[in-house]
Coordinates of C-alpha atoms (C1' of nucleotides) in Angstrom, one line a residue:
Chain H
M1 CA 0.3 0.2 -0.3
A2 CA 1.0 3.5 -0.7
I3 CA 1.4 6.4 1.6
D4 CA -1.3 8.4 -0.2
F5 CA -3.8 5.6 0.0
L6 CA -3.3 5.4 3.7
Y7 CA -3.0 8.7 4.9
F8 CA -6.1 9.2 2.1
N9 CA -9.1 10.3 4.1
T10 CA -9.9 12.8 6.6
Y11 CA -12.8 13.7 10.0
H12 CA -13.5 16.7 12.2
V13 CA -12.2 16.0 15.5
A14 CA -13.9 17.0 18.2
V15 CA -14.0 17.5 22.0
D16 CA -17.3 17.5 24.3
C17 CA -16.7 18.5 28.1
I18 CA -19.6 16.9 30.8
I19 CA -18.9 19.6 33.1
F20 CA -20.1 17.9 37.1
G21 CA -20.4 20.2 40.0
F22 CA -22.0 19.3 43.7
D23 CA -23.9 21.9 46.0
E24 CA -26.5 20.8 48.6
E25 CA -28.8 19.8 46.5
G26 CA -26.7 17.1 45.0
L27 CA -24.8 16.3 42.1
K28 CA -25.0 18.9 38.5
L29 CA -23.8 18.8 35.4
L30 CA -23.5 22.2 33.7
L31 CA -25.1 22.4 30.0
C32 CA -25.4 25.2 27.4
K33 CA -28.1 26.3 25.2
R34 CA -26.3 25.7 22.1
S35 CA -26.5 29.2 20.0
F36 CA -25.6 27.7 16.4
D37 CA -26.6 25.2 13.9
P38 CA -27.6 22.4 13.6
E39 CA -29.7 22.2 16.3
K40 CA -29.6 25.8 17.6
G41 CA -31.4 26.2 20.9
K42 CA -31.3 22.6 21.9
W43 CA -29.6 21.8 25.5
S44 CA -26.0 20.5 24.6
L45 CA -22.8 19.3 26.4
M46 CA -20.7 22.5 25.9
G47 CA -17.7 20.9 23.1
G48 CA -15.2 22.6 21.1
F49 CA -13.3 21.5 17.8
L50 CA -9.5 20.8 17.7
N51 CA -7.5 23.1 17.0
P52 CA -4.5 22.4 14.5
E53 CA -1.3 23.2 16.8
E54 CA -3.5 21.5 20.6
S55 CA -4.3 18.0 21.3
L56 CA -7.2 16.7 22.8
D57 CA -6.5 17.7 26.5
Q58 CA -5.6 20.5 25.5
A59 CA -8.8 21.1 23.3
A60 CA -11.2 20.4 26.0
Q61 CA -9.0 22.4 28.6
R62 CA -9.3 25.5 26.5
V63 CA -14.1 24.8 26.4
L64 CA -13.8 24.8 29.3
T65 CA -11.4 27.6 30.0
R66 CA -13.4 29.4 27.7
I67 CA -17.0 28.7 29.5
T68 CA -15.6 28.0 33.0
G69 CA -13.0 30.6 32.9
L70 CA -11.4 28.7 35.5
K71 CA -8.3 26.9 34.7
D72 CA -6.6 23.7 35.5
I73 CA -9.6 22.2 36.0
Y74 CA -9.7 18.1 36.7
L75 CA -10.7 16.3 33.5
E76 CA -10.5 12.4 32.4
Q77 CA -11.0 11.5 29.1
F78 CA -13.4 8.4 29.2
D79 CA -15.2 7.2 25.5
V80 CA -15.3 8.2 22.0
F81 CA -17.5 8.8 20.1
S82 CA -17.6 7.9 16.1
D83 CA -20.7 7.1 15.0
V84 CA -21.3 7.3 11.0
S85 CA -24.2 9.6 11.6
R86 CA -23.9 11.0 15.1
D87 CA -23.7 14.7 13.7
P88 CA -26.6 15.1 10.7
A89 CA -24.3 18.7 9.4
A90 CA -20.8 16.2 9.1
R91 CA -19.0 12.8 10.1
V92 CA -17.2 13.9 13.7
V93 CA -15.2 11.9 16.0
S94 CA -15.9 13.2 19.7
A95 CA -14.2 12.7 22.4
A96 CA -15.6 12.7 25.4
Y97 CA -14.2 13.8 29.0
Y98 CA -15.8 14.7 31.8
A99 CA -15.0 17.5 34.2
L100 CA -15.2 18.0 38.3
I101 CA -15.0 21.5 39.0
K102 CA -16.1 23.7 42.2
I103 CA -19.1 25.1 41.7
G104 CA -18.5 27.6 43.8
D105 CA -15.8 29.1 42.2
Y106 CA -18.1 28.8 38.8
S107 CA -19.2 32.6 37.5
N108 CA -22.6 33.7 37.0
D109 CA -21.9 35.7 34.2
L110 CA -20.8 32.7 32.2
I111 CA -24.3 31.4 32.8
A112 CA -26.2 34.1 31.4
E113 CA -23.0 34.3 28.6
F114 CA -23.3 30.4 27.3
G115 CA -27.3 30.7 28.1
A116 CA -26.0 27.4 30.4
K117 CA -27.6 26.1 33.2
W118 CA -26.9 23.5 36.4
W119 CA -29.1 20.2 36.2
P120 CA -29.5 17.4 38.7
V121 CA -28.2 14.0 37.4
S122 CA -31.1 12.6 37.7
Q123 CA -33.2 15.9 36.0
Y124 CA -31.9 17.4 32.8
P125 CA -32.8 17.7 29.8
E126 CA -32.9 15.7 26.4
L127 CA -29.9 16.5 24.7
I128 CA -28.8 16.8 20.7
F129 CA -27.1 13.8 19.0
D130 CA -25.4 11.3 21.3
H131 CA -25.0 13.8 24.2
G132 CA -27.3 11.8 26.3
Q133 CA -25.6 8.7 25.8
M134 CA -22.3 10.7 26.9
V135 CA -24.1 11.2 30.2
E136 CA -24.8 8.3 31.5
E137 CA -20.9 7.0 30.7
A138 CA -19.7 9.8 32.3
L139 CA -21.5 9.0 35.5
V140 CA -20.8 5.8 35.2
A141 CA -17.2 6.5 34.4
L142 CA -16.4 9.1 37.6
R143 CA -18.8 6.5 39.8
L144 CA -15.4 4.2 38.6
K145 CA -13.2 7.0 38.9
A146 CA -14.5 7.8 42.6
K147 CA -14.1 4.2 44.0
Q148 CA -10.5 4.3 43.0
E149 CA -9.6 8.1 43.6
P150 CA -10.1 10.6 46.1
I151 CA -11.2 12.7 43.1
G152 CA -14.6 14.2 45.3
F153 CA -12.9 17.1 46.5
E154 CA -12.3 18.1 43.5
L155 CA -16.2 19.0 43.8
L156 CA -15.8 20.0 47.4
P157 CA -14.4 22.8 48.8
Q158 CA -11.5 23.4 50.1
F159 CA -12.7 23.2 53.8
F160 CA -15.4 20.8 53.8
T161 CA -17.6 18.4 56.6
I162 CA -17.8 15.0 56.9
R163 CA -21.0 15.5 56.2
Q164 CA -20.7 17.6 52.9
L165 CA -18.4 14.4 52.1
R166 CA -20.4 12.3 53.0
S167 CA -23.4 13.6 50.9
L168 CA -21.1 14.1 47.9
Y169 CA -20.9 10.0 47.9
E170 CA -24.0 9.4 48.7
S171 CA -25.1 11.4 45.5
I172 CA -22.5 9.6 43.2
Y173 CA -23.6 6.4 44.2
Q174 CA -27.4 7.5 44.7
T175 CA -27.3 5.6 48.5
Q176 CA -27.0 6.4 51.7
L177 CA -24.5 5.7 54.0
D178 CA -23.9 5.2 57.7
P179 CA -22.5 8.7 58.9
G180 CA -20.2 7.2 61.9
N181 CA -18.9 4.1 59.3
F182 CA -18.4 6.1 56.9
R183 CA -16.4 9.1 59.0
K184 CA -14.7 6.0 61.1
K185 CA -13.4 4.8 56.9
I186 CA -12.4 8.3 55.8
L187 CA -10.5 9.3 59.5
S188 CA -8.4 6.1 59.0
M189 CA -7.0 6.8 55.9
K190 CA -5.4 9.8 57.1
L191 CA -5.9 11.9 54.3
L192 CA -7.8 14.4 55.9
D193 CA -6.7 17.6 57.8
Q194 CA -8.8 18.5 60.6
L195 CA -9.6 23.0 61.1
P196 CA -9.9 24.3 64.1
I197 CA -13.0 26.0 62.7
K198 CA -16.7 24.7 62.1
D199 CA -19.8 24.7 60.6
K200 CA -22.8 25.5 63.0
E201 CA -24.9 25.6 60.0
N202 CA -26.4 22.5 60.2
S203 CA -26.3 21.2 63.8
K204 CA -25.6 23.0 67.3
R205 CA -22.7 20.7 68.4
G206 CA -21.0 22.9 65.0
A207 CA -19.2 20.1 62.9
Y208 CA -15.7 20.5 62.2
Y209 CA -13.8 21.6 58.4
Y210 CA -11.3 19.4 56.6
E211 CA -9.3 19.9 54.3
F212 CA -7.9 17.2 52.2
N213 CA -3.8 16.6 52.4
Q214 CA -3.1 16.1 48.7
Q215 CA 0.6 15.9 49.3
R216 CA 0.3 13.1 51.6
Y217 CA -1.5 11.1 49.2
E218 CA 0.7 11.2 47.1
R219 CA 3.1 9.9 49.0
F220 CA 1.3 7.2 50.6
K221 CA 0.5 6.4 47.0
S222 CA 4.0 6.1 46.3
Q223 CA 4.4 3.4 49.3
G224 CA 1.7 1.4 47.9
F225 CA -1.3 2.9 49.4
L226 CA -4.6 2.0 47.8
F227 CA -7.6 4.6 48.3
E228 CA -11.1 2.6 48.3
M229 CA -14.3 4.2 49.6
Chain C
M1 CA -19.6 31.7 14.6
A2 CA -20.7 30.6 10.9
I3 CA -20.5 26.2 10.2
D4 CA -18.0 26.8 7.8
F5 CA -16.1 28.0 10.3
L6 CA -16.7 25.5 13.5
Y7 CA -16.7 22.6 10.3
F8 CA -13.6 23.6 8.8
N9 CA -10.5 21.3 9.9
T10 CA -10.1 17.8 9.4
Y11 CA -7.5 15.1 10.9
H12 CA -6.3 11.2 10.0
V13 CA -7.8 9.5 11.9
A14 CA -6.5 5.7 13.3
V15 CA -6.7 3.2 15.7
D16 CA -4.0 0.7 17.3
C17 CA -4.4 -2.3 19.2
I18 CA -2.6 -4.4 21.7
I19 CA -3.0 -7.7 21.4
F20 CA -2.9 -9.5 24.6
G21 CA -2.4 -13.6 24.7
F22 CA -1.4 -16.2 27.8
D23 CA -0.1 -19.0 27.4
E24 CA 2.4 -21.3 29.6
E25 CA 5.1 -19.0 30.0
G26 CA 2.8 -15.8 30.7
L27 CA 0.8 -12.6 29.3
K28 CA 2.0 -12.0 25.8
L29 CA 1.9 -8.9 23.2
L30 CA 1.4 -9.2 18.9
L31 CA 3.7 -6.8 18.2
C32 CA 4.1 -6.6 14.2
K33 CA 7.2 -5.3 11.5
R34 CA 5.4 -2.1 9.8
S35 CA 5.7 -3.1 6.0
F36 CA 5.4 0.6 4.9
D37 CA 7.3 4.4 6.2
P38 CA 7.7 5.8 7.5
E39 CA 9.7 3.7 10.3
K40 CA 9.4 0.7 7.9
G41 CA 10.4 -2.1 9.3
K42 CA 10.4 -1.5 13.0
W43 CA 8.3 -2.8 15.6
S44 CA 4.5 -1.7 16.4
L45 CA 1.4 -2.1 17.9
M46 CA -1.7 -3.3 15.1
G47 CA -3.1 -0.6 13.8
G48 CA -5.1 1.4 10.7
F49 CA -7.1 3.9 9.1
L50 CA -11.2 5.1 10.0
N51 CA -12.8 4.9 6.9
P52 CA -15.4 6.9 6.8
E53 CA -18.4 3.9 6.5
E54 CA -17.3 2.4 10.1
S55 CA -16.9 3.9 13.9
L56 CA -13.5 3.2 15.4
D57 CA -14.9 0.5 17.0
Q58 CA -16.0 -1.0 13.9
A59 CA -12.6 -0.1 12.5
A60 CA -10.9 -1.9 15.5
Q61 CA -12.3 -5.2 14.7
R62 CA -11.4 -4.5 11.3
V63 CA -7.8 -4.4 11.9
L64 CA -8.0 -7.3 14.2
T65 CA -9.9 -9.8 11.7
R66 CA -7.6 -8.6 9.1
I67 CA -4.7 -9.5 11.5
T68 CA -5.5 -12.6 13.4
G69 CA -8.3 -13.8 11.2
L70 CA -10.5 -14.4 14.0
K71 CA -14.1 -12.3 15.3
D72 CA -15.8 -11.3 17.9
I73 CA -13.2 -10.5 19.6
Y74 CA -13.3 -8.8 23.6
L75 CA -12.1 -5.4 22.6
E76 CA -12.1 -2.4 25.1
Q77 CA -10.9 1.9 24.1
F78 CA -9.0 2.9 27.0
D79 CA -7.3 5.3 25.3
V80 CA -6.8 8.1 22.6
F81 CA -3.9 9.8 21.6
S82 CA -3.7 13.5 19.5
D83 CA 0.1 14.2 20.5
V84 CA 0.9 17.1 17.3
S85 CA 4.1 15.9 16.3
R86 CA 3.3 11.9 17.0
D87 CA 3.6 11.0 13.9
P88 CA 6.0 12.9 11.8
A89 CA 5.0 11.8 9.3
A90 CA 0.8 13.6 9.4
R91 CA -1.4 14.9 11.9
V92 CA -3.2 11.5 13.0
V93 CA -5.6 11.4 16.1
S94 CA -5.3 7.9 17.2
A95 CA -7.8 6.0 19.3
A96 CA -6.2 2.9 21.2
Y97 CA -7.5 -0.3 21.8
Y98 CA -6.5 -3.7 23.6
A99 CA -8.1 -6.8 22.9
L100 CA -7.9 -10.8 24.5
I101 CA -7.5 -13.3 22.3
K102 CA -7.2 -17.3 22.9
I103 CA -3.6 -17.5 22.0
G104 CA -4.3 -20.9 20.5
D105 CA -6.7 -19.6 17.9
Y106 CA -4.3 -17.9 15.9
S107 CA -3.2 -18.5 13.4
N108 CA 1.0 -19.1 12.8
D109 CA 0.9 -18.9 8.9
L110 CA -0.2 -15.1 9.9
I111 CA 3.1 -14.2 12.2
A112 CA 4.8 -15.0 9.1
E113 CA 2.2 -12.9 6.7
F114 CA 2.5 -9.5 9.2
G115 CA 5.9 -10.3 10.5
A116 CA 4.0 -10.8 14.0
K117 CA 6.0 -12.4 16.7
W118 CA 4.5 -12.7 20.7
W119 CA 6.6 -10.7 23.3
P120 CA 6.5 -11.0 26.7
V121 CA 4.7 -7.7 28.3
S122 CA 8.3 -7.4 30.3
Q123 CA 10.2 -7.6 27.8
Y124 CA 9.0 -6.1 24.0
P125 CA 11.2 -4.1 21.8
E126 CA 10.9 -0.7 21.1
L127 CA 8.3 0.5 19.1
I128 CA 7.5 3.3 17.0
F129 CA 6.0 6.4 18.0
D130 CA 4.0 6.7 20.7
H131 CA 3.1 2.6 21.0
G132 CA 5.2 2.3 24.1
Q133 CA 3.6 4.2 25.8
M134 CA 0.2 2.3 24.4
V135 CA 1.4 -0.5 25.8
E136 CA 2.0 1.1 29.0
E137 CA -1.4 2.7 29.3
A138 CA -3.5 -1.0 28.0
L139 CA -1.4 -3.0 30.8
V140 CA -2.7 -0.8 33.3
A141 CA -6.4 -0.5 31.5
L142 CA -6.7 -4.4 31.4
R143 CA -5.2 -4.9 35.0
L144 CA -8.3 -2.2 35.9
K145 CA -10.5 -4.2 33.8
A146 CA -9.6 -7.7 35.3
K147 CA -9.8 -6.8 38.6
Q148 CA -13.7 -6.2 37.8
E149 CA -15.0 -7.9 35.2
P150 CA -14.2 -11.8 35.2
I151 CA -12.7 -10.8 31.2
G152 CA -9.5 -13.3 32.0
F153 CA -11.8 -15.9 30.5
E154 CA -11.7 -14.4 27.3
L155 CA -7.4 -15.3 26.7
L156 CA -8.2 -18.7 28.0
P157 CA -9.1 -21.9 25.9
Q158 CA -12.5 -23.3 26.8
F159 CA -11.7 -25.5 29.5
F160 CA -9.1 -24.6 32.0
T161 CA -7.5 -26.2 35.2
I162 CA -7.8 -23.6 38.5
R163 CA -4.4 -23.7 38.4
Q164 CA -4.2 -22.0 34.7
L165 CA -6.4 -19.5 35.8
R166 CA -4.4 -18.5 39.1
S167 CA -1.2 -18.0 36.9
L168 CA -3.1 -15.9 34.3
Y169 CA -3.8 -13.6 37.3
E170 CA -0.4 -13.6 38.5
S171 CA 0.9 -13.1 34.9
I172 CA -1.2 -9.9 34.9
Y173 CA -1.0 -8.6 38.7
Q174 CA 3.4 -9.2 38.6
T175 CA 2.7 -12.0 41.8
Q176 CA 2.1 -15.0 43.6
L177 CA -1.1 -16.0 44.7
D178 CA -1.7 -18.6 47.6
P179 CA -3.0 -21.4 45.7
G180 CA -5.7 -23.0 48.4
N181 CA -7.3 -18.8 48.8
F182 CA -7.3 -18.6 45.1
R183 CA -9.5 -21.2 44.7
K184 CA -11.3 -20.7 47.5
K185 CA -12.5 -17.5 46.5
I186 CA -13.1 -18.3 42.4
L187 CA -15.0 -21.3 43.5
S188 CA -17.6 -19.2 46.3
M189 CA -18.2 -17.0 42.9
K190 CA -19.9 -20.2 42.2
L191 CA -19.3 -18.9 38.7
L192 CA -17.3 -21.9 37.0
D193 CA -18.9 -25.4 36.2
Q194 CA -16.3 -28.4 37.2
L195 CA -16.0 -30.8 34.4
P196 CA -15.4 -34.1 34.4
I197 CA -12.4 -34.5 32.5
K198 CA -9.0 -34.0 34.5
D199 CA -5.6 -32.3 33.2
K200 CA -3.7 -35.2 34.3
E201 CA 0.2 -33.0 32.5
N202 CA 0.8 -30.9 35.5
S203 CA 0.1 -33.3 38.1
K204 CA -0.3 -36.6 39.1
R205 CA -3.1 -36.1 41.2
G206 CA -4.8 -34.6 38.2
A207 CA -6.8 -31.5 37.8
Y208 CA -10.3 -31.1 37.2
Y209 CA -11.0 -28.7 34.5
Y210 CA -13.3 -25.8 34.4
E211 CA -15.8 -23.7 31.8
F212 CA -16.6 -20.2 32.8
N213 CA -20.3 -19.8 32.8
Q214 CA -21.1 -16.5 30.8
Q215 CA -25.3 -17.1 30.9
R216 CA -24.9 -17.3 35.2
Y217 CA -22.8 -14.6 35.4
E218 CA -25.1 -12.5 33.6
R219 CA -27.8 -13.6 35.7
F220 CA -25.9 -12.8 38.8
K221 CA -24.7 -9.3 37.4
S222 CA -27.9 -8.6 36.8
Q223 CA -29.0 -9.5 41.0
G224 CA -26.2 -6.9 42.0
F225 CA -23.8 -9.1 42.0
L226 CA -19.8 -8.2 41.4
F227 CA -17.1 -9.7 40.0
E228 CA -14.4 -8.6 42.1
M229 CA -10.9 -9.8 42.1
Chain N
dA1 C1' -30.8 29.4 84.6
dT2 C1' -31.8 25.1 83.3
dC3 C1' -34.4 22.2 80.2
dT4 C1' -34.9 19.6 75.4
dT5 C1' -33.1 19.7 70.8
dT6 C1' -29.8 18.4 67.3
dA7 C1' -26.3 16.1 65.1
dA8 C1' -21.7 15.4 65.9
dA9 C1' -18.1 12.1 67.6
dG10 C1' -16.9 7.9 69.8
dG11 C1' -17.8 3.4 70.9
dT12 C1' -18.7 -2.1 70.7
dA13 C1' -20.9 -6.6 69.4
dC14 C1' -21.4 -8.8 65.1
dT15 C1' -20.8 -10.8 60.6
dT16 C1' -18.1 -11.0 56.7
dT17 C1' -14.3 -11.5 54.3
dG18 C1' -9.4 -12.2 53.5
dT19 C1' -4.8 -14.7 55.1
dA20 C1' -2.1 -18.1 56.2
dC21 C1' -0.4 -22.0 56.7
dT22 C1' -1.5 -27.3 57.9
dA23 C1' -3.9 -31.7 56.7
dT24 C1' -5.7 -35.6 53.5
dT25 C1' -6.6 -36.7 48.9
dT26 C1' -5.6 -39.1 44.8
dA27 C1' -2.7 -41.0 40.8
dT28 C1' 1.6 -41.5 39.0
dT29 C1' 6.4 -43.1 38.9
dT30 C1' 10.6 -44.9 41.4
Chain T
dA1 C1' 4.7 -50.9 48.0
dA2 C1' 6.2 -46.7 48.6
dA3 C1' 7.5 -42.4 47.8
dT4 C1' 5.9 -38.1 45.4
dA5 C1' 3.6 -34.2 44.0
dA6 C1' 0.4 -31.3 43.5
dA7 C1' -5.3 -30.6 43.7
dT8 C1' -8.5 -30.0 47.5
dA9 C1' -10.0 -29.8 51.6
dG10 C1' -9.8 -27.9 56.0
dT11 C1' -8.3 -24.5 60.7
dA12 C1' -7.5 -20.6 62.6
dC13 C1' -6.5 -16.0 63.5
dA14 C1' -6.6 -11.5 61.2
dA15 C1' -8.5 -7.5 59.3
dA16 C1' -12.5 -5.1 57.3
dG17 C1' -17.7 -4.1 57.3
dT18 C1' -21.8 -2.9 59.5
dA19 C1' -25.7 -2.1 62.5
dC20 C1' -26.6 -0.4 65.8
dC21 C1' -25.9 2.3 70.6
dT22 C1' -24.3 6.0 74.0
dT23 C1' -21.9 10.3 74.8
dT24 C1' -20.8 15.3 73.9
dA25 C1' -21.8 20.4 72.5
dA26 C1' -24.0 23.8 71.8
dA27 C1' -27.9 26.7 70.1
dG28 C1' -32.8 27.3 71.7
dA29 C1' -36.9 27.2 74.1
dT30 C1' -39.1 27.3 78.6

DNA sequence: ATCTTTAAAGGTACTTTGTACTATTTATTT
DNA sequence: AAATAAATAGTACAAAGTACCTTTAAAGAT
């Protein structure tokens, strides 16, 4: 075979991002109203086309920065969507990423600009193309990852209570967790530093704030420790 | 933004396959000598370009069928490689897959045709482009998957002994496993059917052959059972 | 000022699972 | 017939997970 033949066909390449956030109400998903055809005005994921001078990871970061104003966002690529007719306007191969952001850091100005809105993961509108399937796969990938890596902290503010952390895991796994046992387990890992401040909003006694110690996690991991929830 | 601009750039899109096999010597990797430029004559993964009428999964199956003669091969897509200069001849975005095949099913004729060779995963030659990185990532993905899904059977013949299965897990995880405990654990899952035949090659007493019961696994899974090794 | 309430924090008893090791079985080989 | 080798079975202990209870701290009500 000649190079001419092998290197003949080319395709549009895109990234699509499932942006997760978390607040008192649970796990959420940032969707936007599409501002161009096809399917203009319908709800969709944040996405964009690959530029010639960047990798897919860089393209995803660029799209996320444009939409959230944030830099160095936690990102995981979890699948590529390549069905021949997934985008009726053109043949587009799309790398799907999920991103975790601290919902409080997200600027409300941008919501207006992009027609964006946070939706509960259990109740979001119909999406264009195969974006609904992407969301469901992202949730599966997120659940898997959250069992093996301490990524939950990417969704919480820097300081948080054990209750908030438990509530996050409860909303990721759609289940109730025993408060005492959850507490015992997470504290036994020695990855949280207790702060001398309490949250008194949710209880009279007050719950201590904690902070995730990333450095200690890296150290433990290099010594063979495996995070598991 | 106009469609013209958004849908402007296009790229070459490819698939690359890490083909795993297993025999008495351990976990192996099928590599081939590249028959065309660039890097003609060097070792590389099996790969190919995406055709306009197929999805990436279909492209990967096509490549694998061409190279192994087998159909319906177990495949997992685990990453996309998109660095700007990963292929010096052109900008190529490549979806990486790992495949699991029963090494005995692989035709030796094809080894000659493609200049292919099985290599131990712990000792394979230098590969072109980013293929070495792909192999290492594939191993990580395989190890993760093997913990959560009974995919090991894709690498074993239909009938196998507990010793063979243990040996497979030992070579995937590069560790020694206690024979009694391994046996107790795998049998407690009730996923293996014992056959009335024994292997007498490796022991005087003889070890029963077993068969993985896929149907029972599907049933258990739908009832909430989680495979875990 | 004391009592009540609330959730945090800490503790206990029990069950399940994992681990290390020992003993027995079976059929071949010497 | 005895020695053997690995399969198979069993056992005792350790660790982890689960369900549930008790105590504590501080706010708010009486």
